[in-house]
Short mmCIF file of C-alpha atoms in Angstrom, two decimals:
data_model
loop_
_atom_site.label_atom_id
_atom_site.label_comp_id
_atom_site.label_asym_id
_atom_site.label_seq_id
_atom_site.Cartn_x
_atom_site.Cartn_y
_atom_site.Cartn_z
CA MET A 286 -4.57 -4.97 -4.75
CA ALA A 287 -8.08 -4.80 -6.15
CA GLU A 288 -8.72 -6.19 -9.60
CA GLY A 289 -7.97 -3.71 -12.36
CA GLU A 290 -6.14 -1.44 -9.93
CA VAL A 291 -3.21 -0.90 -12.32
CA GLU A 292 -5.51 0.60 -14.93
CA GLU A 293 -4.27 4.12 -15.60
CA ASN A 294 -6.34 7.24 -15.05
CA ARG A 295 -6.61 9.38 -18.17
CA GLY A 296 -5.63 12.50 -16.25
CA VAL A 297 -2.59 10.99 -14.60
CA SER A 298 -1.32 9.47 -17.83
CA GLN A 299 -0.88 13.02 -19.14
CA LEU A 300 0.67 14.42 -15.96
CA THR A 301 3.57 16.78 -16.58
CA VAL A 302 6.12 17.20 -13.80
CA VAL A 303 7.08 20.74 -12.90
CA SER A 304 10.72 20.88 -11.87
CA GLY A 305 12.48 23.49 -9.83
CA ASN A 306 12.11 24.94 -6.35
CA VAL A 307 9.18 23.50 -4.42
CA SER A 308 9.23 26.23 -1.78
CA VAL A 309 5.91 27.53 -3.13
CA THR A 310 4.31 24.62 -1.31
CA GLU A 311 6.05 25.14 2.02
CA SER A 312 3.04 26.73 3.71
CA LEU A 313 0.84 23.91 2.46
CA GLU A 314 3.37 21.40 3.81
CA ASN A 315 3.42 23.12 7.21
CA ASP A 316 -0.37 23.13 7.40
CA SER A 317 -0.44 19.49 6.39
CA LEU A 318 2.09 18.61 9.09
CA GLN A 319 0.04 20.38 11.75
CA ASN A 320 -3.12 18.59 10.63
CA THR A 321 -1.26 15.28 10.65
CA GLN A 322 -0.24 15.83 14.26
CA ASP A 323 -3.70 16.89 15.38
CA LEU A 324 -5.86 14.38 13.51
CA LYS A 325 -5.99 10.74 14.54
CA SER A 326 -5.31 8.55 11.55
CA VAL A 327 -8.46 7.18 9.90
CA LEU A 328 -6.55 3.92 9.44
CA VAL A 329 -6.70 3.54 13.24
CA THR A 330 -10.14 4.96 13.97
CA SER A 331 -11.97 3.30 11.07
CA VAL A 332 -10.17 0.99 8.65
CA LEU A 333 -8.28 -1.15 11.18
CA ASN A 334 -10.79 -0.80 14.02
CA LEU A 335 -12.52 -4.19 13.91
CA GLU A 336 -15.77 -5.04 15.68
CA LYS A 337 -15.61 -8.14 17.87
CA LEU A 338 -18.57 -10.45 17.26
CA ASP A 339 -17.44 -13.51 19.22
CA VAL A 340 -14.25 -15.22 20.35
CA ASP A 341 -11.79 -14.95 17.43
CA LEU A 342 -14.49 -13.58 15.12
CA TYR A 343 -14.40 -9.96 13.91
CA ARG A 344 -16.09 -7.69 11.38
CA GLY A 345 -14.34 -5.02 9.33
CA THR A 346 -15.79 -2.16 7.29
CA HIS A 347 -14.42 -0.13 4.39
CA HIS A 348 -13.12 3.43 4.18
CA TRP A 349 -11.59 3.83 0.73
CA VAL A 350 -12.70 1.82 -2.30
CA PRO A 351 -10.60 2.07 -5.51
CA ARG A 352 -12.13 3.19 -8.81
CA THR A 353 -12.38 -0.47 -9.79
CA GLN A 354 -15.09 -0.89 -7.12
CA ARG A 355 -13.23 -3.91 -5.75
CA LEU A 356 -11.93 -3.98 -2.20
CA PHE A 357 -8.36 -2.76 -1.78
CA GLY A 358 -6.18 -5.79 -1.07
CA GLY A 359 -4.07 -3.90 1.47
CA GLN A 360 -7.18 -3.26 3.54
CA ILE A 361 -8.00 -6.98 3.75
CA ILE A 362 -4.39 -7.84 4.61
CA GLY A 363 -4.20 -5.15 7.29
CA GLN A 364 -7.53 -6.12 8.85
CA ALA A 365 -6.58 -9.81 8.83
CA LEU A 366 -3.38 -9.00 10.69
CA VAL A 367 -5.34 -6.94 13.23
CA ALA A 368 -7.62 -9.92 13.86
CA ALA A 369 -4.64 -12.25 14.29
CA ALA A 370 -2.82 -9.83 16.61
CA LYS A 371 -5.84 -9.63 18.93
CA SER A 372 -5.35 -13.30 19.82
CA VAL A 373 -1.71 -13.14 20.95
CA GLY A 374 0.01 -11.76 24.04
CA ASP A 375 1.51 -8.30 24.41
CA ASN A 376 5.04 -9.76 24.35
CA LEU A 377 4.59 -11.13 20.82
CA TYR A 378 5.20 -9.10 17.67
CA ALA A 379 4.37 -9.89 14.05
CA HIS A 380 7.43 -10.92 12.06
CA SER A 381 5.80 -12.33 8.92
CA LEU A 382 2.54 -12.94 7.08
CA HIS A 383 1.62 -14.93 3.98
CA CYS A 384 -1.68 -14.35 2.18
CA TYR A 385 -3.58 -15.73 -0.79
CA PHE A 386 -6.31 -13.72 -2.48
CA VAL A 387 -8.92 -16.29 -3.54
CA ARG A 388 -11.89 -14.10 -4.52
CA ALA A 389 -12.56 -10.45 -5.29
CA GLY A 390 -13.88 -8.43 -2.37
CA ASP A 391 -17.36 -6.87 -2.45
CA PRO A 392 -17.33 -3.23 -1.20
CA LYS A 393 -21.09 -3.35 -0.51
CA VAL A 394 -20.83 -5.68 2.49
CA PRO A 395 -18.49 -5.94 5.53
CA VAL A 396 -15.79 -8.60 5.81
CA LEU A 397 -15.79 -11.24 8.54
CA TYR A 398 -12.44 -12.37 9.95
CA GLN A 399 -12.26 -15.82 11.54
CA VAL A 400 -9.09 -16.57 13.50
CA ASP A 401 -7.73 -20.07 14.08
CA ARG A 402 -5.14 -20.37 16.87
CA THR A 403 -2.88 -22.69 14.92
CA ARG A 404 0.07 -22.88 17.32
CA ASP A 405 1.30 -21.32 20.56
CA GLY A 406 5.01 -21.89 21.06
CA ARG A 407 7.60 -20.54 23.46
CA SER A 408 9.25 -18.32 20.83
CA PHE A 409 6.83 -18.33 17.89
CA THR A 410 3.05 -18.24 17.66
CA VAL A 411 1.07 -18.83 14.45
CA ARG A 412 -2.43 -17.68 13.57
CA SER A 413 -4.52 -18.52 10.50
CA VAL A 414 -7.13 -15.99 9.42
CA LYS A 415 -9.90 -16.44 6.90
CA ALA A 416 -11.57 -13.31 5.47
CA ILE A 417 -15.15 -14.13 4.50
CA GLN A 418 -17.88 -12.49 2.42
CA HIS A 419 -21.16 -14.08 1.31
CA GLY A 420 -20.17 -17.25 3.16
CA GLN A 421 -16.99 -17.76 1.10
CA PRO A 422 -13.33 -16.91 1.78
CA ILE A 423 -11.86 -13.98 -0.14
CA LEU A 424 -8.45 -14.15 1.55
CA ILE A 425 -6.51 -16.79 3.49
CA CYS A 426 -3.74 -15.45 5.70
CA GLN A 427 -1.18 -16.98 8.02
CA ALA A 428 0.66 -14.68 10.41
CA SER A 429 3.57 -15.54 12.68
CA PHE A 430 4.48 -13.69 15.88
CA GLN A 431 7.73 -13.86 17.82
CA VAL A 432 9.02 -12.98 21.26
CA GLN A 433 11.78 -10.42 20.71
CA GLN A 434 15.17 -12.12 20.90
CA PRO A 435 18.63 -10.49 20.61
CA SER A 436 21.18 -11.90 18.17
CA PRO A 437 24.77 -11.05 17.16
CA LEU A 438 23.83 -11.77 13.52
CA GLN A 439 22.69 -8.51 11.98
CA HIS A 440 23.02 -7.20 8.42
CA GLN A 441 20.92 -5.49 5.74
CA PHE A 442 21.11 -3.95 2.28
CA THR A 443 21.95 -0.25 1.92
CA MET A 444 19.08 2.21 1.56
CA PRO A 445 18.92 3.96 -1.86
CA VAL A 446 20.11 7.57 -1.95
CA VAL A 447 17.10 9.72 -2.87
CA PRO A 448 15.80 13.25 -2.19
CA GLN A 449 14.20 13.75 1.21
CA PRO A 450 10.40 14.00 1.39
CA GLU A 451 10.56 17.72 2.30
CA ASP A 452 12.06 18.33 -1.16
CA LEU A 453 9.31 16.49 -3.05
CA LEU A 454 5.66 17.09 -3.87
CA THR A 455 2.73 14.95 -2.82
CA VAL A 456 0.51 13.32 -5.43
CA GLU A 457 -2.17 15.93 -4.67
CA GLU A 458 0.27 18.81 -5.10
CA LEU A 459 1.45 17.43 -8.44
CA ILE A 460 -2.15 17.19 -9.61
CA HIS A 461 -2.92 20.77 -8.50
CA LEU A 462 0.10 22.04 -10.43
CA TYR A 463 -1.10 20.31 -13.57
CA LEU A 464 -4.69 21.53 -13.14
CA ASN A 465 -3.34 25.09 -13.42
CA LYS A 466 -2.13 24.46 -16.97
CA SER A 467 -4.10 26.52 -19.48
CA ASP A 468 -3.96 23.87 -22.23
CA LEU A 469 -5.42 21.08 -20.08
CA THR A 470 -8.25 19.21 -21.81
CA GLU A 471 -11.59 18.81 -20.07
CA ARG A 472 -11.19 15.04 -20.20
CA ALA A 473 -7.85 15.20 -18.41
CA LYS A 474 -9.21 17.73 -15.92
CA GLU A 475 -12.12 15.46 -15.09
CA GLY A 476 -9.81 12.51 -14.50
CA LEU A 477 -7.50 14.49 -12.22
CA ASN A 478 -10.38 15.89 -10.18
CA LYS A 479 -11.67 12.36 -9.64
CA LEU A 480 -8.28 11.44 -8.22
CA LEU A 481 -8.38 14.41 -5.87
CA ALA A 482 -11.83 13.33 -4.67
CA ASN A 483 -10.47 9.94 -3.55
CA GLU A 484 -10.05 9.79 0.22
CA VAL A 485 -6.95 7.60 0.20
CA PRO A 486 -5.64 7.30 3.80
CA ILE A 487 -2.02 7.22 2.58
CA GLU A 488 0.17 10.23 1.72
CA ILE A 489 2.53 9.63 -1.20
CA LYS A 490 5.52 11.58 -2.55
CA PRO A 491 7.01 10.05 -5.74
CA VAL A 492 10.79 10.33 -6.01
CA ASN A 493 10.61 10.50 -9.83
CA PRO A 494 7.05 11.47 -10.83
CA SER A 495 7.66 11.04 -14.59
CA HIS A 496 8.69 7.44 -14.05
CA PHE A 497 6.11 6.83 -11.30
CA TYR A 498 3.30 7.75 -13.70
CA ARG A 499 4.86 5.96 -16.69
CA LEU A 500 5.39 9.16 -18.67
CA THR A 501 8.86 7.88 -19.52
CA PRO A 502 9.61 4.14 -19.86
CA GLY A 503 12.32 2.73 -17.64
CA GLU A 504 13.36 -0.24 -15.55
CA PRO A 505 10.67 -1.98 -13.46
CA ARG A 506 11.59 -0.11 -10.29
CA ARG A 507 9.87 2.78 -8.52
CA LEU A 508 10.53 4.64 -5.30
CA PHE A 509 8.25 6.85 -3.27
CA TRP A 510 7.96 8.18 0.23
CA GLY A 511 4.80 7.17 2.03
CA ARG A 512 3.11 7.44 5.40
CA ALA A 513 -0.32 7.02 6.93
CA ARG A 514 -2.39 10.19 6.99
CA GLY A 515 -3.00 11.43 10.51
CA HIS A 516 -1.38 10.69 13.84
CA ILE A 517 -0.79 7.23 15.32
CA GLY A 518 2.07 7.79 17.73
CA ASP A 519 4.56 5.59 19.56
CA GLY A 520 3.98 2.57 21.72
CA ASN A 521 1.95 0.14 19.59
CA MET A 522 4.22 -1.74 17.21
CA LYS A 523 1.47 -4.26 16.43
CA LEU A 524 -0.70 -1.46 15.10
CA HIS A 525 2.14 0.03 13.05
CA CYS A 526 2.72 -3.39 11.45
CA CYS A 527 -0.98 -3.58 10.53
CA VAL A 528 -0.84 -0.11 8.96
CA ALA A 529 2.34 -1.03 7.05
CA ALA A 530 0.60 -4.16 5.77
CA TYR A 531 -2.16 -1.89 4.43
CA VAL A 532 0.35 0.47 2.80
CA SER A 533 2.47 -2.33 1.33
CA ASP A 534 -0.11 -3.20 -1.34
CA PHE A 535 -0.28 0.34 -2.71
CA ALA A 536 1.11 0.80 -6.26
CA LEU A 537 2.98 -2.51 -6.05
CA LEU A 538 1.70 -4.36 -9.15
CA GLY A 539 1.98 -1.22 -11.29
CA THR A 540 5.77 -1.57 -11.07
CA ILE A 541 5.55 -4.42 -13.59
CA LEU A 542 4.27 -2.09 -16.32
CA LEU A 543 7.01 0.55 -16.06
CA PRO A 544 9.17 -0.72 -18.98
CA TYR A 545 6.16 -1.15 -21.32
CA SER A 546 4.99 2.23 -22.60
CA LYS A 547 3.10 0.56 -25.47
CA TYR A 548 0.77 -1.30 -23.12
CA LYS A 549 -1.66 -0.56 -20.33
CA ALA A 550 -3.52 -2.84 -17.96
CA ARG A 551 -6.74 -4.44 -19.15
CA PHE A 552 -7.12 -6.55 -16.01
CA SER A 553 -5.00 -6.99 -12.89
CA ALA A 554 -5.41 -8.73 -9.56
CA SER A 555 -3.12 -9.79 -6.75
CA LEU A 556 -2.65 -13.53 -6.33
CA ASP A 557 -0.64 -13.63 -3.13
CA HIS A 558 1.20 -11.30 -0.77
CA ALA A 559 3.93 -11.93 1.79
CA MET A 560 5.53 -9.55 4.26
CA TRP A 561 8.36 -9.65 6.78
CA PHE A 562 8.86 -7.15 9.60
CA HIS A 563 12.51 -6.55 10.54
CA ASN A 564 12.86 -3.50 12.81
CA PRO A 565 10.58 -1.13 14.79
CA PHE A 566 9.13 1.79 12.85
CA ARG A 567 6.30 4.30 12.82
CA SER A 568 3.91 4.05 9.91
CA ASP A 569 2.76 7.66 10.40
CA GLU A 570 6.28 8.90 9.67
CA TRP A 571 7.83 9.08 6.21
CA MET A 572 9.29 5.80 4.97
CA LEU A 573 10.84 5.11 1.58
CA TYR A 574 9.06 2.37 -0.36
CA GLU A 575 11.38 0.71 -2.87
CA CYS A 576 9.52 -1.51 -5.36
CA GLU A 577 11.09 -3.63 -8.11
CA SER A 578 9.93 -6.42 -10.40
CA PRO A 579 12.55 -9.13 -11.11
CA TRP A 580 10.29 -11.15 -13.45
CA ALA A 581 7.14 -11.07 -15.59
CA GLY A 582 5.65 -13.69 -17.92
CA SER A 583 2.63 -15.93 -18.56
CA SER A 584 0.33 -12.97 -17.75
CA ARG A 585 1.83 -12.87 -14.26
CA GLY A 586 4.44 -10.70 -12.60
CA LEU A 587 6.46 -10.72 -9.39
CA VAL A 588 7.17 -7.57 -7.39
CA GLN A 589 9.39 -7.17 -4.33
CA GLY A 590 9.29 -4.22 -1.97
CA ARG A 591 11.39 -2.78 0.84
CA LEU A 592 10.24 -0.21 3.39
CA TRP A 593 13.07 1.97 4.70
CA ARG A 594 13.08 4.24 7.73
CA ARG A 595 14.52 7.71 7.16
CA ASP A 596 17.62 6.79 9.17
CA GLY A 597 18.48 4.03 6.69
CA VAL A 598 17.18 1.08 8.73
CA LEU A 599 15.29 -1.59 6.79
CA ALA A 600 11.87 -1.76 8.46
CA ALA A 601 10.06 -4.39 6.37
CA SER A 602 10.15 -6.37 3.13
CA CYS A 603 7.34 -7.73 1.01
CA SER A 604 6.72 -9.78 -2.10
CA GLN A 605 3.66 -10.11 -4.32
CA GLU A 606 2.66 -11.98 -7.44
CA GLY A 607 -0.26 -10.83 -9.54
CA VAL A 608 -2.07 -11.57 -12.76
CA LEU A 609 -1.71 -8.80 -15.33
CA ARG A 610 -3.41 -8.82 -18.73
CA VAL A 611 -2.65 -5.90 -21.01
CA LYS A 612 -3.91 -4.14 -24.11
CA SER A 613 -2.37 -1.65 -26.50
CA ALA A 614 -1.98 1.81 -25.03
CA THR A 615 -3.55 3.23 -28.20
CA GLU A 616 -6.67 1.08 -27.90
CA THR A 617 -9.73 3.23 -27.36
CA SER A 618 -12.37 2.53 -24.75
CA LYS A 619 -15.63 0.89 -25.85
CA LEU A 620 -17.58 2.92 -23.30
#
C-alpha cells in the first residue's frame, strides 16, 4: 500500500450507514452488471498490460494513484507477478509470492521490471523480480510457480457467514446516499466527491460499513466483497492471480486501526507482502476478502487476509506487515 494510504478522508469519517431494503439500487446494480460484462477490465487492458523492452525486461504504467500521490503497492505487486509469469511455461501456475517494499514509488515515471530466472525445476520454478525507478529498486519480489499436482491431503478453514453481495451497497452507492443528506457540511461533501472522482479499478461492498469506515470501534477484523471492475473471463488463471495480487493490498493495513477510535494514521507504508494461491478463481467475480490483524506494536502491525470464492472455497491467503504512526483523532490539520 502507498505511504499514508490509511489516512482517513474527512467525508468518509462522517459516513452514516442507511439500513433497510436496498432494492432502490436494483436498477443501478443491473446496469452495473451489464457494463461489467461488456467492458474489458482496465486492470487487463492497462494496469497489468506490460510493455516488453528486452528479454525479461518490462515497463509498467499507472492507472490509479491514491490521494497520497504514492504508487499503490498492489499495482507494483501485480505488475511484478505479470513480469515473472511471462517467463514460465503455460503448464506452470503461481502458488506464492513474497515481496519487500524498499522505496516509495513515484507516480510521475513508469516502473521497470527486471526478471531473474532463479530456478527451473521439474515441479517448481522460481523467479526474482526487481521493480526499478530512477535506477533504484522500489520492490523486490520472489514468485514461485508449480505444475499442478493432485493430492489426497485437502483441508481448509470455513468461510465466514455474511450477507451476499446482492444484498449490500457498493462504496459509491453508500457515498451517494450520504450526499443526499440535507445536513451534510460542505467540507464533508467535498471529501466524498473527491472519493467518487477516484477511478479505482476495484468494486467494493463492505459487509459492515460502520465498522469498515471506523464509525464504531471494534476488533481488528473487516470483511468486504470485492471484484475487478470490468470483464476478464475464464481461461487465464495466471492473469486472475495477478489481478488478485493487485486487489490483495487494498484496505489491508487499515484493519490495524479498527479498535482505536481515538487515533488516526499520520503515516503508513507497507513493509512486505506475501501471498499464496490455493484454488482456481475468477477475480472479476465477487469474492469475500476477510482481513484481520493478530498483532500491532513498535509502530508496526501485521495483517492477514483470506480471499473466499462465493461457493465457500478458499482461493488465496495473504499476509502483510506495515509501519503505522498515528496521531490523535482530534488533532487538527496544519494545512
